[in-house]
Short mmCIF file of C-alpha atoms and ligand atoms in Angstrom, two decimals:
data_model
loop_
_atom_site.label_atom_id
_atom_site.label_comp_id
_atom_site.label_asym_id
_atom_site.label_seq_id
_atom_site.Cartn_x
_atom_site.Cartn_y
_atom_site.Cartn_z
CA UNK A 179 126.53 55.92 23.75
CA UNK A 180 129.61 57.52 25.42
CA UNK A 181 130.48 61.19 24.69
CA UNK A 182 133.09 60.37 22.51
CA UNK A 183 131.14 57.98 20.48
CA UNK A 184 128.57 60.85 19.95
CA UNK A 185 131.25 63.28 18.91
CA UNK A 186 132.61 60.91 16.38
CA UNK A 187 129.30 60.10 14.97
CA UNK A 188 128.34 63.66 14.60
CA UNK A 189 131.56 64.45 12.76
CA UNK A 190 131.65 61.49 10.52
CA UNK A 191 127.96 60.96 9.61
CA UNK A 192 126.94 63.14 6.71
CA UNK A 193 123.21 63.93 6.61
CA UNK A 194 120.89 62.80 3.85
CA UNK A 195 120.54 66.37 2.75
CA UNK A 196 124.28 66.82 2.51
CA UNK A 197 124.55 63.71 0.25
CA UNK A 198 121.61 64.89 -1.89
CA UNK A 199 123.59 67.92 -2.58
CA UNK A 200 126.57 66.00 -3.44
CA UNK A 201 124.55 63.97 -5.87
CA UNK A 202 123.50 67.13 -7.60
CA UNK A 203 127.05 68.43 -7.72
CA UNK A 204 128.43 65.08 -8.95
CA UNK A 205 126.00 65.26 -11.89
CA UNK A 206 126.96 68.79 -12.74
CA UNK A 207 130.71 67.66 -12.68
CA UNK A 208 129.95 64.68 -15.00
CA UNK A 209 128.13 67.03 -17.57
CA UNK A 210 131.09 69.54 -17.39
CA UNK A 211 133.57 66.66 -17.89
CA UNK A 212 131.79 65.37 -20.80
CA UNK A 213 131.51 68.81 -22.41
CA UNK A 214 135.35 69.18 -22.12
CA UNK A 215 135.00 72.00 -19.51
CA UNK A 216 137.02 72.27 -16.50
CA UNK A 217 135.62 69.55 -13.90
CA UNK A 218 136.89 67.52 -10.95
CA UNK A 219 135.32 64.53 -12.84
CA UNK A 220 137.36 64.36 -15.88
CA UNK A 221 135.29 61.86 -18.05
CA UNK A 222 138.30 60.27 -20.12
CA UNK A 223 136.96 58.58 -23.33
CA UNK A 224 138.36 55.03 -23.55
CA UNK A 225 137.75 54.88 -27.40
CA UNK A 226 135.72 51.50 -26.93
CA UNK A 227 132.03 50.77 -26.39
CA UNK A 228 130.70 47.81 -24.38
CA UNK A 229 131.38 44.34 -25.80
CA UNK A 230 128.67 42.52 -27.69
CA UNK A 231 129.29 39.20 -25.61
CA UNK A 232 130.44 37.33 -28.58
CA UNK A 233 134.11 38.02 -28.16
CA UNK A 234 136.65 35.30 -28.28
CA UNK A 235 140.39 34.67 -28.27
CA UNK A 236 143.26 34.21 -26.00
CA UNK A 237 144.86 37.29 -24.23
CA UNK A 238 147.18 38.30 -21.71
CA UNK A 239 145.88 40.78 -19.18
CA UNK A 240 148.45 43.06 -17.17
CA UNK A 241 147.02 44.82 -14.25
CA UNK A 242 149.00 47.54 -12.88
CA UNK A 243 147.18 49.82 -10.60
CA UNK A 244 148.79 49.24 -7.00
CA UNK A 245 151.68 47.57 -5.44
CA UNK A 246 150.23 44.15 -6.38
CA UNK A 247 150.91 43.69 -10.22
CA UNK A 248 149.05 40.85 -11.94
CA UNK A 249 149.40 38.89 -15.07
CA UNK A 250 146.38 36.74 -16.27
CA UNK A 251 145.77 34.69 -19.29
CA UNK A 252 142.12 34.68 -20.30
CA UNK A 253 140.26 32.94 -22.98
CA UNK A 254 136.72 34.39 -23.35
CA UNK A 255 134.47 31.93 -25.07
CA UNK A 256 131.88 34.32 -26.63
CA UNK A 257 129.05 32.41 -24.65
CA UNK A 258 129.03 34.40 -21.44
CA UNK A 259 132.19 32.89 -19.85
CA UNK A 260 135.95 33.08 -19.82
CA UNK A 261 138.70 30.63 -18.65
CA UNK A 262 141.57 31.84 -16.77
CA UNK A 263 144.28 29.54 -17.49
CA UNK A 264 147.04 31.22 -15.59
CA UNK A 265 147.29 34.08 -13.03
CA UNK A 266 150.34 35.16 -11.17
CA UNK A 267 151.15 38.21 -9.18
CA UNK A 268 154.13 40.00 -7.61
CA UNK A 269 154.52 42.94 -5.37
CA UNK A 270 156.52 46.13 -6.41
CA UNK A 271 159.07 46.71 -3.70
CA UNK A 272 158.62 50.35 -4.03
CA UNK A 273 156.09 53.03 -5.11
CA UNK A 274 158.67 55.68 -6.11
CA UNK A 275 161.82 55.68 -8.24
CA UNK A 276 162.17 56.50 -11.97
CA UNK A 277 160.02 54.95 -14.95
CA UNK A 278 162.48 52.17 -15.35
CA UNK A 279 162.09 51.08 -11.81
CA UNK A 280 158.57 50.56 -12.52
CA UNK A 281 158.23 49.08 -16.01
CA UNK A 282 161.47 46.92 -16.00
CA UNK A 283 160.26 44.71 -13.27
CA UNK A 284 156.88 44.55 -14.83
CA UNK A 285 158.36 43.42 -18.20
CA UNK A 286 160.55 40.81 -16.43
CA UNK A 287 157.52 39.35 -14.60
CA UNK A 288 155.41 39.16 -17.77
CA UNK A 289 158.45 37.44 -19.57
CA UNK A 290 158.45 34.70 -16.64
CA UNK A 291 154.57 34.06 -17.04
CA UNK A 292 154.15 33.84 -20.73
CA UNK A 293 155.52 30.92 -23.05
CA UNK A 294 157.84 31.70 -25.99
CA UNK A 295 155.55 30.13 -28.61
CA UNK A 296 152.89 31.73 -30.74
CA UNK A 297 151.78 35.36 -30.36
CA UNK A 298 150.30 37.12 -27.37
CA UNK A 299 147.99 40.14 -27.28
CA UNK A 300 148.17 42.14 -24.29
CA UNK A 301 145.21 44.09 -22.49
CA UNK A 302 147.05 46.81 -20.44
CA UNK A 303 145.11 47.66 -17.38
CA UNK A 304 146.67 50.90 -15.93
CA UNK A 305 144.66 52.08 -13.13
CA UNK A 306 145.66 55.85 -12.97
CA UNK A 307 144.24 58.97 -14.73
CA UNK A 308 145.08 58.56 -18.37
CA UNK A 309 144.18 60.83 -21.24
CA UNK A 310 143.83 58.46 -24.17
CA UNK A 311 144.97 59.23 -27.75
CA UNK A 312 143.69 55.90 -29.05
CA UNK A 313 142.58 52.64 -27.71
CA UNK A 314 146.15 51.55 -27.39
CA UNK A 315 147.86 54.82 -26.19
CA UNK A 316 147.54 57.33 -23.43
CA UNK A 317 149.29 59.69 -21.24
CA UNK A 318 149.33 59.57 -17.40
CA UNK A 319 147.83 62.86 -16.27
CA UNK A 320 149.13 62.57 -12.67
CA UNK A 321 149.83 59.77 -10.15
CA UNK A 322 147.31 58.84 -7.59
CA UNK A 323 147.30 56.45 -4.53
CA UNK A 324 150.59 57.99 -3.26
CA UNK A 325 152.50 56.47 -6.40
CA UNK A 326 155.48 58.71 -7.15
CA UNK A 327 157.63 57.44 -9.99
CA UNK A 328 159.29 60.29 -11.97
CA UNK A 329 159.39 60.33 -15.81
CA UNK A 330 155.92 58.82 -16.16
CA UNK A 331 153.45 61.91 -15.81
CA UNK A 332 152.79 63.29 -19.24
CA UNK A 333 154.13 60.12 -21.00
CA UNK A 334 152.51 57.60 -23.20
CA UNK A 335 152.51 54.63 -20.71
CA UNK A 336 152.04 51.97 -23.55
CA UNK A 337 155.39 53.22 -25.13
CA UNK A 338 157.10 53.10 -21.73
CA UNK A 339 155.81 49.55 -21.23
CA UNK A 340 157.00 48.55 -24.84
CA UNK A 341 160.43 50.14 -24.41
CA UNK A 342 160.81 48.04 -21.23
CA UNK A 343 159.57 44.92 -23.14
CA UNK A 344 161.97 45.47 -25.86
CA UNK A 345 164.97 46.15 -23.68
CA UNK A 346 164.32 42.94 -21.79
CA UNK A 347 163.44 40.67 -24.62
CA UNK A 348 166.98 39.38 -25.20
CA UNK A 349 167.00 38.05 -21.78
CA UNK A 350 163.55 36.87 -22.00
CA UNK A 351 162.53 35.74 -25.66
CA UNK A 352 158.89 35.04 -24.72
CA UNK A 353 158.58 38.97 -24.73
CA UNK A 354 159.10 39.07 -28.37
CA UNK A 355 155.76 37.36 -28.92
CA UNK A 356 153.85 40.20 -27.14
CA UNK A 357 151.86 43.12 -28.67
CA UNK A 358 149.81 45.54 -26.72
CA UNK A 359 146.21 45.49 -28.17
CA UNK A 360 144.58 47.82 -25.65
CA UNK A 361 145.03 50.18 -22.76
CA UNK A 362 142.14 50.75 -20.18
CA UNK A 363 141.44 51.64 -16.77
CA UNK A 364 140.37 49.05 -14.21
CA UNK A 365 136.92 50.47 -13.99
CA UNK A 366 136.51 50.33 -17.72
CA UNK A 367 137.68 46.61 -17.83
CA UNK A 368 135.30 45.84 -14.91
CA UNK A 369 132.34 47.44 -16.80
CA UNK A 370 133.30 45.50 -19.91
CA UNK A 371 133.42 42.20 -17.93
CA UNK A 372 130.05 43.02 -16.41
CA UNK A 373 128.49 43.90 -19.74
CA UNK A 374 129.83 40.78 -21.27
CA UNK A 375 127.75 38.81 -18.66
CA UNK A 376 124.80 41.07 -18.61
CA UNK A 377 123.92 43.71 -21.20
CA UNK A 378 122.12 45.72 -18.40
CA UNK A 379 125.61 46.52 -16.96
CA UNK A 380 126.44 50.07 -17.65
CA UNK A 381 128.59 51.15 -14.84
CA UNK A 382 132.02 49.90 -13.35
CA UNK A 383 133.19 50.60 -9.97
CA UNK A 384 136.33 49.93 -8.00
CA UNK A 385 136.64 50.28 -4.32
CA UNK A 386 140.19 48.98 -3.45
CA UNK A 387 143.37 50.85 -2.86
CA UNK A 388 141.79 53.40 -4.98
CA UNK A 389 138.22 54.44 -6.05
CA UNK A 390 136.82 55.36 -9.32
CA UNK A 391 133.92 54.56 -11.76
CA UNK A 392 133.36 53.98 -15.37
CA UNK A 393 130.16 54.67 -17.20
CA UNK A 394 128.87 53.57 -20.79
CA UNK A 395 127.36 56.81 -22.08
CA UNK A 396 125.10 57.23 -25.11
CA UNK A 397 126.27 59.67 -27.49
CA UNK A 398 123.05 61.55 -27.18
CA UNK A 399 124.07 62.83 -23.73
CA UNK A 400 127.42 64.22 -24.97
CA UNK A 401 127.59 67.83 -26.21
CA UNK A 402 130.83 67.67 -27.86
CA UNK A 403 132.02 65.58 -30.85
CA UNK A 404 134.12 62.63 -29.74
CA UNK A 405 136.49 60.45 -31.59
CA UNK A 406 135.04 57.33 -33.17
CA UNK A 407 134.34 54.30 -30.86
CA UNK A 408 135.56 50.76 -31.62
CA UNK A 409 132.43 48.66 -31.30
CA UNK A 410 129.10 50.21 -31.03
CA UNK A 411 129.43 53.59 -32.49
CA UNK A 412 126.52 55.06 -30.43
CA UNK A 413 128.20 54.97 -26.98
CA UNK A 414 131.55 55.17 -25.39
CA UNK A 415 132.91 53.89 -22.08
CA UNK A 416 134.32 56.83 -20.14
CA UNK A 417 136.71 56.34 -17.18
CA UNK A 418 135.17 59.04 -15.13
CA UNK A 419 138.05 59.53 -12.68
CA UNK A 420 135.44 60.49 -9.88
CA UNK A 421 137.94 59.68 -6.93
CA UNK A 422 138.95 63.39 -8.02
CA UNK A 423 135.45 64.83 -7.21
CA UNK A 424 136.00 68.00 -5.00
CA UNK A 425 132.49 68.51 -4.01
CA UNK A 426 133.01 66.60 -0.90
CA UNK A 427 134.93 69.53 0.54
CA UNK A 428 131.24 70.37 1.82
CA UNK A 429 131.50 67.59 4.31
CA UNK A 430 135.20 67.59 5.26
CA UNK A 431 136.10 67.04 8.78
CA UNK A 432 139.34 68.13 10.52
CA UNK A 433 140.52 64.51 9.98
CA UNK A 434 140.06 64.83 6.29
CA UNK A 435 141.63 68.31 6.08
CA UNK A 436 144.65 66.80 7.95
CA UNK A 437 144.90 63.65 5.60
CA UNK A 438 144.79 65.94 2.50
CA UNK A 439 147.68 68.04 3.82
CA UNK A 440 149.72 64.85 4.61
CA UNK A 441 149.20 63.30 1.44
CA UNK A 442 151.65 63.39 -1.63
CA UNK A 443 148.86 63.03 -4.17
CA UNK A 444 147.24 66.12 -5.51
CA UNK A 445 143.31 66.27 -5.34
CA UNK A 446 141.53 62.94 -5.27
CA UNK A 447 139.31 64.35 -2.64
CA UNK A 448 136.66 61.69 -2.81
CA UNK A 449 139.14 58.79 -3.08
CA UNK A 450 140.78 60.14 0.04
CA UNK A 451 137.36 59.69 1.87
CA UNK A 452 136.49 56.24 0.36
CA UNK A 453 139.49 54.01 -0.68
CA UNK A 454 141.54 51.57 1.06
CA UNK A 455 144.78 53.45 0.79
CA UNK A 456 143.42 56.13 3.05
CA UNK A 457 140.76 54.70 5.40
CA UNK A 458 143.35 53.32 7.78
CA UNK A 459 144.87 56.81 8.14
CA UNK A 460 141.60 58.44 8.71
CA UNK A 461 140.99 55.96 11.63
CA UNK A 462 144.48 56.92 12.92
CA UNK A 463 143.84 60.54 12.81
CA UNK A 464 140.46 59.91 14.68
CA UNK A 465 142.60 58.42 17.37
CA UNK A 466 145.00 61.27 17.44
CA UNK A 467 142.09 63.56 17.43
CA UNK A 468 140.50 61.95 20.63
CA UNK A 469 143.92 61.61 22.28
CA UNK A 470 144.66 65.23 21.85
CA UNK A 471 141.36 66.36 23.25
CA UNK A 472 142.03 64.12 26.32
CA UNK A 473 138.99 61.98 25.64
CA UNK A 474 140.56 58.62 25.11
CA UNK A 475 143.45 56.64 23.75
CA UNK A 476 146.07 58.28 26.15
CA UNK A 477 149.58 57.37 25.03
CA UNK A 478 148.47 55.58 21.89
CA UNK A 479 150.42 57.79 19.55
CA UNK A 480 153.63 57.39 21.62
CA UNK A 481 156.77 56.43 19.42
CA UNK A 482 156.88 52.72 18.61
CA UNK A 483 153.08 52.63 18.14
CA UNK A 484 151.77 52.22 14.55
CA UNK A 485 149.30 54.88 15.66
CA UNK A 486 152.28 57.35 15.80
CA UNK A 487 153.31 56.73 12.34
CA UNK A 488 151.55 58.26 9.25
CA UNK A 489 149.95 55.48 7.18
CA UNK A 490 150.63 53.08 10.12
CA UNK A 491 147.05 51.63 10.14
CA UNK A 492 145.77 49.99 6.99
CA UNK A 493 142.31 49.19 5.68
CA UNK A 494 143.18 45.74 6.48
CA UNK A 495 143.34 46.50 10.15
CA UNK A 496 139.98 48.20 9.79
CA UNK A 497 138.47 44.93 8.34
CA UNK A 498 139.99 42.86 11.30
CA UNK A 499 138.76 45.09 13.89
CA UNK A 500 135.24 45.46 12.51
CA UNK A 501 135.07 41.62 12.24
CA UNK A 502 135.66 41.10 15.85
CA UNK A 503 132.22 40.22 17.34
CA UNK A 504 133.58 39.03 20.77
CA UNK A 505 131.98 40.89 23.71
CA UNK A 506 135.30 41.94 25.17
CA UNK A 507 136.95 42.63 21.64
CA UNK A 508 139.73 39.99 22.40
CA UNK A 509 140.93 39.85 18.66
CA UNK A 510 141.08 43.77 18.66
CA UNK A 511 143.26 43.56 21.79
CA UNK A 512 145.70 41.02 20.05
CA UNK A 513 145.99 43.18 17.07
CA UNK A 514 146.54 46.28 19.08
CA UNK A 515 149.56 44.50 20.81
CA UNK A 516 151.01 43.88 17.47
CA UNK A 517 150.57 47.50 16.58
CA UNK A 518 152.42 48.55 19.67
CA UNK A 519 149.56 49.27 22.13
CA UNK A 520 150.56 46.96 25.06
CA UNK A 521 147.53 47.66 27.36
CA UNK A 522 144.01 49.15 26.75
CA UNK A 523 140.70 48.97 28.39
CA UNK A 524 137.69 47.39 26.75
CA UNK A 525 135.97 50.82 26.27
CA UNK A 526 138.88 52.00 24.34
CA UNK A 527 138.80 48.95 22.16
CA UNK A 528 135.06 49.54 21.59
CA UNK A 529 135.68 53.22 20.67
CA UNK A 530 138.28 52.22 18.18
CA UNK A 531 135.95 49.57 16.69
CA UNK A 532 133.18 52.36 16.56
CA UNK A 533 135.59 54.84 14.71
CA UNK A 534 136.40 52.12 12.09
CA UNK A 535 132.76 51.43 11.53
CA UNK A 536 131.86 55.10 11.17
CA UNK A 537 134.77 55.59 8.52
CA UNK A 538 133.88 52.49 6.73
CA UNK A 539 130.20 53.43 6.73
CA UNK A 540 130.85 56.91 5.55
CA UNK A 541 133.07 55.48 2.64
CA UNK A 542 130.11 53.20 1.70
CA UNK A 543 127.63 55.91 1.68
CA UNK A 544 129.73 58.04 -0.51
CA UNK A 545 130.17 55.16 -2.94
CA UNK A 546 126.25 55.13 -2.95
CA UNK A 547 126.38 58.71 -3.66
CA UNK A 548 128.61 58.22 -6.70
CA UNK A 549 126.48 55.51 -8.06
CA UNK A 550 123.12 57.36 -7.53
CA UNK A 551 124.60 60.42 -9.27
CA UNK A 552 125.92 58.52 -12.28
CA UNK A 553 122.78 56.39 -12.71
CA UNK A 554 120.64 59.53 -12.41
CA UNK A 555 122.64 61.36 -14.96
CA UNK A 556 122.16 58.66 -17.56
CA UNK A 557 118.75 57.85 -16.85
CA UNK A 558 116.91 60.70 -14.86
CA UNK A 559 113.66 58.67 -14.25
CA UNK A 560 115.55 55.50 -13.66
CA UNK A 561 113.07 53.91 -16.08
CA UNK A 562 115.53 51.10 -16.90
CA UNK A 563 117.55 48.56 -14.83
CA UNK A 564 121.12 49.30 -14.39
CA UNK A 565 123.81 47.04 -13.32
CA UNK A 566 126.94 48.21 -11.44
CA UNK A 567 129.97 45.63 -11.91
CA UNK A 568 132.26 46.08 -8.86
CA UNK A 569 135.76 44.88 -8.12
CA UNK A 570 138.01 45.66 -5.24
CA UNK A 571 139.31 44.15 -1.88
CA UNK A 572 137.73 46.87 0.31
CA UNK A 573 134.32 46.35 -1.21
CA UNK A 574 134.60 42.67 -1.02
CA UNK A 575 136.33 42.24 2.27
CA UNK A 576 135.16 44.93 4.68
CA UNK A 577 132.46 43.61 6.90
CA UNK A 578 128.91 45.25 6.33
CA UNK A 579 130.39 47.37 3.44
CA UNK A 580 128.00 46.01 0.74
CA UNK A 581 124.97 46.34 2.99
CA UNK A 582 125.80 49.94 3.76
CA UNK A 583 126.17 50.78 0.09
CA UNK A 584 122.76 49.34 -0.50
CA UNK A 585 121.28 51.17 2.38
CA UNK A 586 122.80 54.38 0.95
CA UNK A 587 121.20 53.82 -2.43
CA UNK A 588 117.81 53.31 -0.81
CA UNK A 589 118.39 56.36 1.29
CA UNK A 590 119.23 58.40 -1.74
CA UNK A 591 116.89 56.91 -4.56
CA UNK A 592 113.91 55.52 -2.44
CA UNK A 593 113.01 51.93 -2.22
CA UNK A 594 111.50 51.23 -5.75
CA UNK A 595 113.95 53.20 -7.71
CA UNK A 596 116.93 51.85 -5.87
CA UNK A 597 115.73 48.35 -6.86
CA UNK A 598 116.60 49.32 -10.41
CA UNK A 599 120.18 49.77 -9.56
CA UNK A 600 121.90 46.50 -8.93
CA UNK A 601 125.18 46.49 -7.51
CA UNK A 602 127.11 43.28 -8.10
CA UNK A 603 130.58 42.18 -7.10
CA UNK A 604 132.62 40.40 -9.73
CA UNK A 605 135.64 38.62 -8.63
CA UNK A 606 138.94 39.31 -10.89
CA UNK A 607 136.56 41.51 -13.09
CA UNK A 608 139.34 44.07 -13.86
CA UNK A 609 141.82 41.39 -15.19
CA UNK A 610 139.28 39.41 -16.94
CA UNK A 611 137.76 42.47 -18.37
CA UNK A 612 141.13 43.35 -20.04
CA UNK A 613 140.79 40.49 -22.24
CA UNK A 614 137.37 41.48 -23.30
CA UNK A 615 138.59 45.08 -24.06
CA UNK A 616 141.57 43.69 -25.86
CA UNK A 617 139.00 41.49 -27.91
CA UNK A 618 136.77 44.39 -28.70
CA UNK A 619 139.81 46.49 -29.79
CA UNK A 620 140.98 43.64 -31.96
CA UNK A 621 137.69 44.08 -33.63
C1 LIG B 213 142.95 56.10 -10.09
C2 LIG B 213 141.98 55.43 -11.06
C3 LIG B 213 141.68 54.02 -10.68
C4 LIG B 213 141.26 53.93 -9.28
C5 LIG B 213 141.01 52.35 -8.82
C6 LIG B 213 142.38 55.79 -8.63
O1 LIG B 213 143.49 56.24 -7.77
O2 LIG B 213 142.93 57.42 -10.37
O3 LIG B 213 142.31 55.49 -12.37
O4 LIG B 213 140.56 53.45 -11.47
O5 LIG B 213 142.28 54.39 -8.37
O6 LIG B 213 142.14 51.52 -9.07
#
């Protein structure tokens, strides 16, 4: 291992002891969140329980949680399966502007996807921190993932969507057939789909542009009175908003500190070490760091290179770099030319791949920390089996990521206890789960 590799490894690899301390703090924050005390893990109630598995119907799911907005038509059959009869997506051209710049194009798009016959019940997945007032209303607490539309924070996002739908319904009569049945976070809908398929599922996890978890918490574990739940009255699905967990400051490196100061999104310290929106930037900052020490990457951050631009490197670049197994890293060289680095030596390509791997592995071990802490909070002895339903491009697409999460769980829980926590990727879970939540809400 070269000196630079050793330096990066020491900086970016938290020890097992540090992770164990984070597990403890994370549990304390869940407890405080549930008790309604100040906590960096908010634990927002969703007003629904897990589905029974018998839910049926036909629903429109709107997934709004990043630049890629999706509309899916889903028909759960009540027997462990759901048909996706249509799925369309479009990319938002901006992540800032005012509320209408966000909701008007979304309403237009839904109008293009649904037919003007019958009636349509909508499950609205809005993947940002929302304080629910009922299963079909809730106020946005703050934007995350560098979104910055004005006039939305503090507002009921269902009302904003409905206003846009009404204002567009003359141009697009199909919109007149639409009514919002439920609002949910993507982690909650992922959990719901997981539980529809397997009743052992009690956690939902998203590792994509953002990171967050949901948990099905039994009422015995909650100190304060909660509003009634639709479905099973003995439990509530909570959107944890654990991407905001601030205990990770314990293991912040200079790269994390710099990233936090650059970001336009408040808090979200755990998310900034885990999710796809930020990992590329951490890799870029590692390059900047080594270049400024005179260790490697000389000239890489000059103007015209993606390494000289904030957020110029993305999680997709990381996946491509880690994917390249060729001895001379020819693919990495080709990618680097596209990113504005005309010439580089093999050792630099290796060091870059090494930085990508260390940053992705740290992300995966922190995901394992969150899962371990949540599972231990709900079942301290891990006497039962728990299934974690996961959706998200980073979890699915980053080479070696899932293995590293499992290794992290074994490291924290031990061999036999970690076998009782099953982490499973479910494609499109967040969208399909929206239909399940809408069905639970429809009673
Ligand atoms: C949001 C969560 C969301 C997560 C994954 C985070 O930035 O705060 O509400 O679940 O991203 O999409």
